[in-house]
Coordinates of C-alpha atoms in Angstrom, one line a residue:
M30 CA 0.0 0.0 0.0
R31 CA 1.4 3.4 -1.0
K32 CA 1.8 5.9 1.8
L33 CA -0.8 8.7 2.2
G34 CA 1.7 11.5 1.7
E35 CA 3.1 9.9 -1.5
L36 CA -0.5 9.6 -2.9
L37 CA -1.3 13.2 -2.1
V38 CA 1.8 14.4 -4.0
A39 CA 1.2 12.0 -6.9
E40 CA -2.3 13.4 -7.3
G41 CA -1.0 16.9 -7.4
L42 CA -2.9 18.0 -4.3
L43 CA 0.2 18.9 -2.2
A44 CA 3.8 19.6 -2.7
S45 CA 6.3 17.3 -1.1
N46 CA 7.7 19.9 1.3
Q47 CA 4.1 20.5 2.6
V48 CA 3.8 16.8 3.3
D49 CA 7.2 16.7 4.9
R50 CA 6.4 19.5 7.3
A51 CA 3.1 17.8 8.3
L52 CA 4.9 14.5 8.8
V53 CA 7.3 16.2 11.3
E54 CA 4.3 17.5 13.3
S55 CA 2.6 14.0 13.1
R56 CA 5.7 12.3 14.6
Q57 CA 6.0 14.9 17.4
T58 CA 2.3 14.8 18.4
G59 CA 1.1 11.4 17.3
E60 CA -1.8 13.1 15.4
P61 CA -2.7 11.5 12.1
L62 CA -1.2 13.1 9.0
G63 CA -4.6 13.6 7.3
K64 CA -6.0 15.4 10.3
I65 CA -3.0 17.8 10.4
L66 CA -3.4 18.6 6.7
L67 CA -7.1 19.3 7.3
K68 CA -6.3 21.5 10.3
R69 CA -3.9 23.5 8.2
G70 CA -6.4 23.9 5.4
L71 CA -4.2 22.3 2.8
I72 CA -6.8 19.8 1.6
T73 CA -10.5 19.4 1.9
E74 CA -12.4 16.4 3.5
E75 CA -13.5 15.2 0.0
Q76 CA -9.9 15.4 -1.4
L77 CA -8.6 13.5 1.6
G78 CA -11.4 11.0 1.4
G79 CA -10.8 10.3 -2.2
V80 CA -7.1 9.6 -1.7
L81 CA -7.9 7.4 1.4
S82 CA -10.4 5.5 -0.8
A83 CA -7.7 4.9 -3.5
Q84 CA -5.2 3.9 -0.8
A85 CA -7.5 1.4 0.9
G86 CA -9.2 0.0 -2.2
T87 CA -12.7 0.7 -0.9
E88 CA -15.2 3.5 -1.2
Y89 CA -15.1 6.7 0.8
L90 CA -18.1 7.8 2.9
H91 CA -18.6 11.4 4.0
I92 CA -20.3 10.9 7.4
G93 CA -21.4 14.5 7.9
S94 CA -24.6 14.6 9.9
R95 CA -25.6 11.0 9.1
A96 CA -27.7 9.3 11.8
F97 CA -26.6 5.9 13.2
D98 CA -28.9 3.2 14.2
R99 CA -28.9 2.8 18.0
E100 CA -29.6 -0.9 17.8
L101 CA -26.5 -1.4 15.6
L102 CA -24.4 0.7 17.9
D103 CA -25.5 -1.5 20.8
L104 CA -23.9 -4.5 19.2
F105 CA -20.5 -3.1 20.1
P106 CA -18.9 -1.9 23.4
H107 CA -18.4 1.8 23.1
D108 CA -14.8 1.5 23.9
F109 CA -14.4 -0.9 21.0
L110 CA -15.8 1.6 18.6
L111 CA -13.6 4.4 20.0
R112 CA -10.4 2.3 20.1
H113 CA -10.7 0.9 16.6
Q114 CA -12.5 4.0 15.1
V115 CA -15.4 2.0 13.7
L116 CA -19.1 2.9 13.3
P117 CA -21.8 0.4 12.0
M118 CA -24.1 1.8 9.3
R119 CA -26.6 -0.9 8.1
I120 CA -27.2 -4.6 7.5
E121 CA -27.9 -5.8 4.0
D122 CA -28.3 -9.5 3.1
G123 CA -26.4 -10.6 6.2
V124 CA -23.5 -8.1 5.5
L125 CA -22.7 -5.4 8.1
H126 CA -21.6 -2.2 6.4
V127 CA -19.1 -0.4 8.7
V128 CA -17.3 2.9 8.3
M129 CA -13.7 2.7 9.4
V130 CA -10.7 5.0 9.6
H131 CA -8.5 1.9 8.9
P132 CA -10.6 -0.4 6.7
N133 CA -7.7 -2.8 6.0
D134 CA -7.2 -3.7 9.6
V135 CA -7.8 -7.4 9.4
D136 CA -7.7 -8.0 13.1
T137 CA -10.5 -5.4 13.7
L138 CA -12.6 -6.9 10.9
D139 CA -12.2 -10.4 12.5
E140 CA -13.3 -8.9 15.9
I141 CA -16.4 -7.4 14.3
R142 CA -17.3 -10.8 12.8
L143 CA -16.9 -12.5 16.2
L144 CA -18.9 -9.8 18.0
T145 CA -21.8 -9.7 15.5
G146 CA -21.8 -13.0 13.6
L147 CA -22.0 -10.9 10.4
K148 CA -19.6 -10.4 7.6
P149 CA -18.3 -6.9 7.7
Y150 CA -18.0 -4.7 4.6
P151 CA -15.7 -1.7 5.3
V152 CA -15.8 1.7 3.8
V153 CA -13.3 4.4 4.7
T154 CA -13.7 7.8 6.4
T155 CA -11.3 10.4 7.8
S156 CA -10.2 10.4 11.5
K157 CA -11.7 13.9 11.9
E158 CA -15.1 12.8 10.6
F159 CA -15.0 9.9 12.9
D160 CA -14.1 12.1 15.9
D161 CA -17.0 14.5 15.1
A162 CA -19.5 11.6 14.6
F163 CA -18.4 9.8 17.8
G164 CA -18.6 13.0 19.8
A165 CA -22.2 13.5 18.5
L166 CA -23.1 10.0 19.6
L167 CA -21.9 10.8 23.2
S168 CA -24.0 14.0 23.1
S169 CA -27.0 11.9 22.0
L170 CA -26.6 9.7 25.1
Q171 CA -26.7 12.8 27.3
G172 CA -29.8 13.8 25.3
Q173 CA -31.4 10.5 26.4
V174 CA -30.8 11.4 30.0
S175 CA -32.5 14.8 29.4
E176 CA -35.4 13.3 27.6
A177 CA -36.0 10.8 30.4
I178 CA -36.0 13.6 33.0
A179 CA -38.5 15.6 30.8
S180 CA -40.7 12.5 30.5
L181 CA -40.7 12.1 34.3
R182 CA -41.6 15.8 34.7
Q183 CA -44.4 15.5 32.2
E184 CA -46.0 12.5 34.0
E185 CA -45.7 14.5 37.2
T186 CA -44.1 11.6 39.1
E187 CA -44.5 12.4 42.7
T188 CA -42.4 10.0 44.8
A189 CA -41.1 12.1 47.7
G190 CA -44.2 11.5 49.8
S191 CA -45.2 8.1 48.4
D192 CA -45.6 5.0 50.6
V193 CA -42.9 2.3 50.2
Q194 CA -45.1 -0.2 48.4
R195 CA -46.3 2.3 45.8
L196 CA -42.8 3.5 45.2
A197 CA -41.6 -0.1 44.8
D198 CA -44.3 -0.8 42.2
E199 CA -43.5 2.3 40.2
V200 CA -39.7 1.5 39.9
A201 CA -40.0 -2.2 39.4
V202 CA -41.3 -2.2 35.8
D203 CA -38.6 -2.0 33.1
D204 CA -40.5 0.3 30.7
Q205 CA -41.1 3.0 33.4
P206 CA -39.4 6.4 32.7
I207 CA -37.4 6.2 36.0
V208 CA -35.9 2.9 34.8
K209 CA -35.0 4.4 31.4
L210 CA -33.5 7.4 33.2
L211 CA -31.2 5.3 35.4
N212 CA -30.2 3.1 32.5
S213 CA -29.4 6.1 30.4
I214 CA -27.2 7.5 33.2
L215 CA -25.3 4.2 33.5
A216 CA -25.0 3.8 29.7
D217 CA -23.6 7.3 29.4
A218 CA -21.1 6.6 32.2
I219 CA -19.9 3.4 30.5
A220 CA -19.6 5.1 27.2
R221 CA -17.4 7.8 28.8
G222 CA -15.2 5.3 30.4
A223 CA -16.2 6.2 34.0
S224 CA -15.1 4.1 36.9
D225 CA -17.8 5.4 39.3
V226 CA -21.2 7.1 39.2
H227 CA -22.0 9.5 42.1
M228 CA -25.6 10.4 42.9
E229 CA -25.3 13.2 45.4
P230 CA -28.5 14.6 47.1
R231 CA -28.5 18.4 47.5
E232 CA -31.2 20.6 49.0
K233 CA -33.0 21.2 45.7
V234 CA -31.6 18.7 43.2
L235 CA -29.9 15.3 42.9
R236 CA -26.4 15.9 41.4
I237 CA -25.0 13.3 39.0
R238 CA -21.2 13.1 38.7
L239 CA -18.8 10.7 37.1
R240 CA -15.2 9.8 38.0
I241 CA -13.4 9.6 34.7
D242 CA -9.6 8.8 34.7
G243 CA -9.6 9.6 38.4
I244 CA -11.2 13.0 38.1
M245 CA -14.7 13.9 39.1
N246 CA -16.9 15.4 36.3
D247 CA -20.3 17.1 36.6
V248 CA -22.9 15.5 34.3
T249 CA -26.4 16.7 35.1
E250 CA -28.8 17.5 37.9
V251 CA -32.0 15.6 38.4
P252 CA -35.2 17.2 39.9
K253 CA -35.5 16.6 43.6
D254 CA -39.0 15.2 43.3
V255 CA -37.7 12.1 41.4
E256 CA -34.7 11.5 43.6
A257 CA -36.5 9.0 45.8
A258 CA -37.6 7.0 42.8
I259 CA -34.1 6.9 41.3
I260 CA -32.6 5.7 44.6
S261 CA -35.4 3.2 45.1
R262 CA -34.8 1.8 41.6
L263 CA -31.1 1.5 42.4
K264 CA -32.0 -0.5 45.6
I265 CA -34.1 -2.9 43.6
M266 CA -31.3 -3.4 41.0
A267 CA -28.8 -4.1 43.8
N268 CA -31.1 -6.3 46.0
M269 CA -31.2 -3.8 48.9
D270 CA -33.9 -3.1 51.4
I271 CA -36.1 -0.4 49.7
A272 CA -37.6 0.6 53.1
E273 CA -34.2 1.2 54.8
R274 CA -33.1 4.8 54.6
R275 CA -31.3 5.3 57.9
R276 CA -28.4 2.9 57.6
P277 CA -25.7 2.3 54.9
Q278 CA -26.3 -0.5 52.4
D279 CA -24.1 -2.3 49.9
G280 CA -25.2 -4.4 47.0
R281 CA -24.3 -5.7 43.5
S282 CA -26.0 -5.7 40.1
R283 CA -25.3 -6.3 36.5
L284 CA -26.1 -4.3 33.4
A285 CA -25.9 -5.2 29.7
V286 CA -24.6 -2.3 27.5
G287 CA -23.3 -2.6 24.0
G288 CA -23.4 -6.4 24.0
K289 CA -21.3 -6.7 27.2
N290 CA -22.2 -7.3 30.8
Y291 CA -20.9 -4.9 33.4
D292 CA -20.9 -5.7 37.1
L293 CA -22.0 -2.9 39.4
R294 CA -21.1 -2.5 43.0
V295 CA -23.5 -0.2 44.7
S296 CA -23.0 1.7 48.0
L297 CA -25.7 3.9 49.7
I298 CA -25.2 6.0 52.7
P299 CA -27.6 8.5 54.4
S300 CA -26.8 12.2 54.3
I301 CA -28.5 15.4 55.5
W302 CA -30.3 15.8 52.1
G303 CA -31.1 12.2 51.4
E304 CA -29.3 9.0 50.5
K305 CA -26.1 9.3 48.5
G306 CA -25.3 6.5 46.0
V307 CA -22.0 5.5 44.5
I308 CA -21.9 2.9 41.7
R309 CA -18.6 1.3 40.9
I310 CA -18.5 0.0 37.3
L311 CA -16.4 -3.1 36.9
R312 CA -15.2 -3.6 33.3
P313 CA -15.3 -7.1 31.7
A314 CA -12.2 -9.1 32.6
M315 CA -11.3 -9.6 28.9
L316 CA -10.1 -5.9 29.0
F317 CA -7.1 -7.1 31.0
G318 CA -3.9 -8.0 29.2
G319 CA -0.5 -9.1 30.5
I320 CA 2.0 -6.9 32.3
E321 CA 3.1 -5.4 29.0
S322 CA -0.3 -3.5 29.0
L323 CA 0.6 -1.6 32.2
G324 CA 2.9 1.0 30.6
L325 CA 6.1 -0.2 32.3
S326 CA 9.6 1.1 31.5
P327 CA 11.8 -1.6 30.0
E328 CA 13.7 -1.9 33.3
A329 CA 10.5 -2.3 35.4
F330 CA 9.0 -4.7 32.9
A331 CA 12.0 -7.0 33.1
Q332 CA 12.1 -6.8 36.9
I333 CA 8.3 -7.6 37.4
K334 CA 8.6 -10.4 34.8
A335 CA 11.4 -12.0 36.9
L336 CA 9.5 -11.5 40.1
I337 CA 6.3 -13.2 39.0
E338 CA 8.1 -16.1 37.4
A339 CA 9.8 -17.0 40.7
P340 CA 8.7 -20.3 42.1
H341 CA 7.9 -19.0 45.5
G342 CA 8.0 -15.9 47.7
I343 CA 5.8 -12.8 48.1
V344 CA 5.4 -10.0 45.6
L345 CA 3.6 -7.0 46.8
A346 CA 1.8 -4.2 45.0
T347 CA 1.6 -1.0 47.1
G348 CA 0.1 2.4 46.8
P349 CA -2.9 4.4 48.0
T350 CA -6.5 3.5 47.1
G351 CA -7.2 4.0 43.5
S352 CA -3.6 3.6 42.3
G353 CA -4.2 0.6 40.1
K354 CA -2.9 -2.2 42.4
T355 CA -5.8 -4.5 41.5
T356 CA -5.3 -4.0 37.8
S357 CA -1.6 -4.8 38.2
L358 CA -2.4 -8.0 40.1
Y359 CA -4.9 -9.2 37.6
S360 CA -2.4 -8.4 34.8
A361 CA 0.1 -10.6 36.6
L362 CA -2.5 -13.4 36.9
Y363 CA -3.3 -13.1 33.2
E364 CA 0.4 -13.5 32.5
L365 CA 0.7 -16.6 34.8
N366 CA -2.5 -18.2 33.8
T367 CA -1.2 -21.2 31.9
P368 CA -2.5 -24.9 31.9
D369 CA 0.5 -26.1 33.9
R370 CA -0.3 -23.8 36.9
N371 CA -3.0 -24.0 39.6
I372 CA -3.9 -20.4 40.5
V373 CA -6.3 -19.5 43.4
T374 CA -7.3 -16.2 44.8
V375 CA -9.0 -14.8 47.9
E376 CA -10.6 -11.4 47.4
D377 CA -13.0 -8.9 49.0
P378 CA -14.9 -8.8 46.8
V379 CA -14.2 -10.8 43.6
E380 CA -14.2 -7.9 41.2
Y381 CA -13.5 -9.7 37.9
P382 CA -14.2 -13.3 37.1
L383 CA -11.1 -14.9 35.4
E384 CA -11.4 -18.0 33.3
G385 CA -9.2 -20.8 34.4
I386 CA -8.6 -19.4 37.9
T387 CA -10.3 -20.4 41.2
Q388 CA -11.5 -17.3 43.0
T389 CA -12.8 -17.2 46.6
Q390 CA -14.6 -14.3 48.2
V391 CA -14.2 -13.6 51.9
N392 CA -17.3 -13.7 54.1
P393 CA -16.6 -12.2 57.6
K394 CA -20.2 -13.0 58.7
A395 CA -19.6 -16.7 58.0
G396 CA -16.2 -16.6 59.6
L397 CA -14.2 -16.7 56.3
S398 CA -11.5 -14.0 56.7
F399 CA -8.5 -13.5 54.4
A400 CA -6.3 -15.5 56.8
E401 CA -8.8 -18.4 57.2
A402 CA -9.4 -18.6 53.4
L403 CA -5.7 -18.5 52.7
R404 CA -5.0 -21.4 55.1
S405 CA -7.8 -23.4 53.4
L406 CA -6.4 -22.6 49.9
L407 CA -3.1 -24.1 50.9
R408 CA -4.8 -27.5 50.9
Q409 CA -5.9 -26.9 47.3
D410 CA -2.5 -27.7 45.9
P411 CA -1.9 -24.2 44.5
D412 CA 1.1 -22.9 42.5
V413 CA 0.1 -19.3 42.7
I414 CA -2.0 -17.6 45.3
M415 CA -3.4 -14.0 45.0
V416 CA -4.5 -12.4 48.3
G417 CA -6.6 -9.2 47.7
E418 CA -5.0 -7.3 50.6
I419 CA -2.8 -7.9 53.6
R420 CA -4.8 -6.0 56.2
D421 CA -3.7 -7.5 59.5
Q422 CA -1.0 -9.6 61.3
E423 CA -2.9 -12.8 60.9
T424 CA -3.2 -12.5 57.1
L425 CA 0.5 -11.4 56.9
H426 CA 1.7 -14.5 58.8
A427 CA -0.5 -16.8 56.7
A428 CA 0.9 -15.3 53.5
V429 CA 4.5 -15.7 54.7
F430 CA 3.8 -19.3 55.7
A431 CA 2.5 -19.9 52.1
A432 CA 5.6 -18.3 50.6
L433 CA 8.0 -20.3 52.8
T434 CA 6.3 -23.6 51.9
G435 CA 6.9 -23.1 48.2
H436 CA 4.1 -21.0 46.8
L437 CA 4.2 -17.7 44.9
V438 CA 2.0 -15.2 46.7
L439 CA 0.7 -11.9 45.1
S440 CA -0.9 -9.3 47.3
T441 CA -1.4 -5.6 48.0
I442 CA -0.5 -3.5 51.0
H443 CA -1.0 0.2 51.7
T444 CA 2.4 2.1 51.9
N445 CA 3.7 5.3 50.3
D446 CA 6.5 3.8 48.3
A447 CA 8.4 0.6 47.8
A448 CA 11.2 1.3 50.4
S449 CA 8.7 2.0 53.2
T450 CA 7.0 -1.4 52.8
P451 CA 9.5 -3.4 54.9
T452 CA 9.1 -0.9 57.8
R453 CA 5.3 -1.3 57.5
I454 CA 5.6 -5.1 57.6
L455 CA 7.8 -4.9 60.7
E456 CA 5.2 -2.7 62.4
M457 CA 2.6 -5.4 61.7
G458 CA 4.7 -7.8 63.9
L459 CA 6.6 -9.9 61.4
P460 CA 10.2 -10.7 62.5
A461 CA 12.8 -9.1 60.2
Y462 CA 14.5 -12.5 59.4
L463 CA 11.2 -13.9 58.1
M464 CA 10.5 -10.8 56.0
A465 CA 13.9 -10.9 54.4
S466 CA 13.5 -14.6 53.4
S467 CA 9.9 -14.3 52.1
I468 CA 9.5 -11.0 50.3
R469 CA 10.8 -11.2 46.7
G470 CA 9.9 -7.7 45.6
V471 CA 7.6 -4.7 46.0
V472 CA 6.0 -2.7 43.1
A473 CA 4.9 0.8 44.1
Q474 CA 2.6 2.7 41.8
R475 CA 0.4 5.7 41.1
L476 CA -1.9 6.5 38.2
V477 CA -1.8 9.6 36.0
R478 CA -3.9 10.7 33.0
K479 CA -2.5 10.2 29.6
L480 CA -2.4 13.0 27.0
C481 CA -4.7 12.4 24.1
P482 CA -2.5 11.2 21.2
H483 CA -4.8 12.7 18.6
C484 CA -4.6 16.4 19.8
R485 CA -1.3 16.3 21.6
E486 CA 1.3 18.9 20.6
S487 CA 4.8 19.8 21.9
V488 CA 5.4 23.1 23.7
L489 CA 8.5 24.8 25.1
A490 CA 8.8 24.8 28.9
N491 CA 9.0 28.3 30.2
D492 CA 11.0 29.6 33.3
S493 CA 8.1 28.8 35.6
Y494 CA 9.1 25.1 35.4
P495 CA 12.0 23.6 37.4
E496 CA 15.2 23.3 35.5
A497 CA 14.9 19.5 35.2
L498 CA 11.8 19.9 33.1
R499 CA 13.3 22.4 30.7
A500 CA 15.8 19.9 29.4
A501 CA 13.4 18.6 26.7
P502 CA 10.1 19.6 25.1
L503 CA 6.9 19.2 27.1
F504 CA 3.5 18.3 25.6
R505 CA 0.0 19.6 25.9
S506 CA -3.4 18.6 24.3
R507 CA -5.9 21.0 22.9
G508 CA -8.9 18.7 23.3
C509 CA -10.8 17.0 20.5
G510 CA -13.8 14.8 19.9
R511 CA -11.8 11.6 20.6
C512 CA -10.9 12.8 24.2
R513 CA -14.3 14.7 24.7
N514 CA -12.3 17.9 24.7
T515 CA -10.5 17.1 27.9
G516 CA -7.1 16.7 26.4
F517 CA -6.7 13.3 28.2
S518 CA -7.5 9.8 27.2
G519 CA -7.1 6.9 29.7
R520 CA -4.5 6.5 32.5
I521 CA -1.1 5.0 32.9
G522 CA 0.9 3.9 35.9
L523 CA 4.1 5.4 37.4
F524 CA 6.1 2.6 38.9
E525 CA 9.1 1.7 40.9
V526 CA 10.1 -1.9 41.4
M527 CA 12.3 -2.9 44.3
T528 CA 13.7 -6.4 44.0
M529 CA 15.0 -7.8 47.2
T530 CA 18.6 -8.4 46.3
P531 CA 20.9 -10.1 48.9
Y532 CA 22.2 -6.7 50.0
L533 CA 18.6 -5.4 50.5
Q534 CA 17.7 -8.6 52.4
E535 CA 20.6 -8.0 54.7
L536 CA 19.5 -4.4 55.4
V537 CA 15.9 -5.6 56.0
G538 CA 17.1 -8.3 58.3
E539 CA 19.0 -5.7 60.3
G540 CA 15.8 -3.6 60.5
A541 CA 17.3 -0.7 58.5
P542 CA 15.1 2.5 58.2
S543 CA 13.3 3.1 55.0
Y544 CA 15.6 5.9 53.8
R545 CA 18.6 3.5 53.9
I546 CA 16.6 0.9 52.1
R547 CA 15.6 3.4 49.4
E548 CA 19.2 4.5 48.9
A549 CA 20.3 0.9 48.6
A550 CA 17.5 0.0 46.2
V551 CA 18.4 2.8 43.8
H552 CA 22.0 1.8 44.0
E553 CA 20.9 -1.8 43.2
G554 CA 19.0 -0.8 40.1
M555 CA 15.6 0.5 41.1
L556 CA 14.2 3.2 38.8
A557 CA 12.6 5.7 41.2
M558 CA 9.0 6.6 40.6
A559 CA 9.9 10.2 40.0
D560 CA 12.4 9.1 37.3
D561 CA 9.7 7.0 35.6
A562 CA 7.5 10.1 35.7
M563 CA 10.1 12.3 34.1
R564 CA 10.5 9.9 31.2
K565 CA 6.7 9.9 30.7
V566 CA 6.6 13.6 30.8
H567 CA 9.3 14.1 28.2
D568 CA 8.0 11.4 25.8
G569 CA 4.6 13.1 25.7
T570 CA 2.7 10.5 27.7
T571 CA 1.5 12.9 30.5
T572 CA 2.1 16.4 31.9
P573 CA 4.1 17.7 34.8
E574 CA 0.9 18.9 36.4
E575 CA -0.6 15.3 36.3
V576 CA 2.6 14.0 38.0
A577 CA 2.5 16.7 40.6
R578 CA -1.1 15.7 41.4
A579 CA 0.0 12.0 41.9
L580 CA 3.4 12.5 43.6
G581 CA 3.2 16.0 45.1
P582 CA 4.6 19.3 43.9
S583 CA 8.2 18.5 44.9
W584 CA 8.4 15.4 42.6
T585 CA 11.2 16.8 40.5
E586 CA 13.3 17.2 43.7
Q587 CA 12.6 13.5 44.6
R588 CA 14.0 12.6 41.2
C589 CA 17.1 14.7 41.6
Q590 CA 17.7 13.3 45.1
A591 CA 17.4 9.7 43.7
L592 CA 19.8 10.5 40.9
S593 CA 22.4 12.1 43.2
T594 CA 22.1 9.0 45.5
E595 CA 22.7 6.8 42.5
R596 CA 25.8 8.8 41.5

């Protein structure tokens, strides 16, 4: 296939020097060449579409304001459409016509066939047209929320003073406006990639917010007089007591959106203005890949790979709540899940069912704690054990016993960094000699938002930035349809991996303080988290401000300190 730039020059639409300049910008920002040319006004949509059609060997479709069939769109997860830049148009004689930015992507065409059972027929469009169309689809989802609210208002649904039985009857029928409203809110959250939906009662409204890439975003406000009906519908979905409004409640539910099932964890707690609900959206387990999907540096990847391939010992993931520890553990399990291994887990709760792995959920009411479950799992002839969290001394001692008896144990613990983990374990009552002989390594991590690769551009760092940041270009994103005008798309981890070398084991056995362990770990080859952050800032993955939000405003000083220690 001839390159796009060559075809544009061959057709006489552009001069070679114009293409060369656009290619330089494309390499720097990651933005598609065609989009840059359109932005600069060097070609029109129709001219670009015609060349793309010739390049791909298929027809070009100008999307414009074309309406897409909601039933066809629901055949696909929204993240699939966004990731592969695909939109379904129509079905004719068992053939699904799809518009694609990359119509010759055989893997994507195979996935479409598997998802739908239909033979795909691709036509090509430009990346800009796809961005505009997908952005319009997201807006239409928000429009469904508004329409559902308007429908409720029109029917004058009065639930605030209703008795419990009447309220239950009104929200139990699937075609009721209140059900459609809640489903629209959840579908919108899933389409936006939200991890949590917050329903926050205020004096006069119910505020709906989404946590997207770790950041809270306002979505809409629902009239106060339908608040009780929404919360009651949520209780029915999660098998909660609809009459209980004075105590916190927890529950689970499942919702089908775009051909995929999403597990929902629901939490309700009373507040001065009503019951606040938070819905955690658990993505399908198939979204997990191996550890190569985590965004590790080459050094960290090699270190973690060696740690999880060890025959026995404990490997710990550490960091605050919401730092991606569970994702890292599941990615490690995905890597280890081979037919020759018996893998078991004990979790609270089991967030993602994994094929080929035995997963156990703790049940404190039945007397099944982490420690008790772990002791029982040892009688199941495991090779690898994953413990959701080491919370107490009993669980810690059970995990150490499992490691010392020839098992690989993966778990999480809450500490600020890798070097402070041994100190935390000593504080939990484990003797230093046992820790030194059982802990194989510690992976500390944080999450930062990634710059959108489609609207990212390089900028010069001014004097307001520390000197360490002015050594190379920085990057920013303007915002586009692909990132919903936020400038960011997805998140990536900042990591530091401390492997317990003989020297570190000696220090830990002596009960050395965390600052000495950190100095020795850097000397022994650990890439400090601040150094990993600096790399990801300068290669355009994220911004200094994002790193400062995760590591604190003095993160560049942490890096310099680590480097001086290494020298």
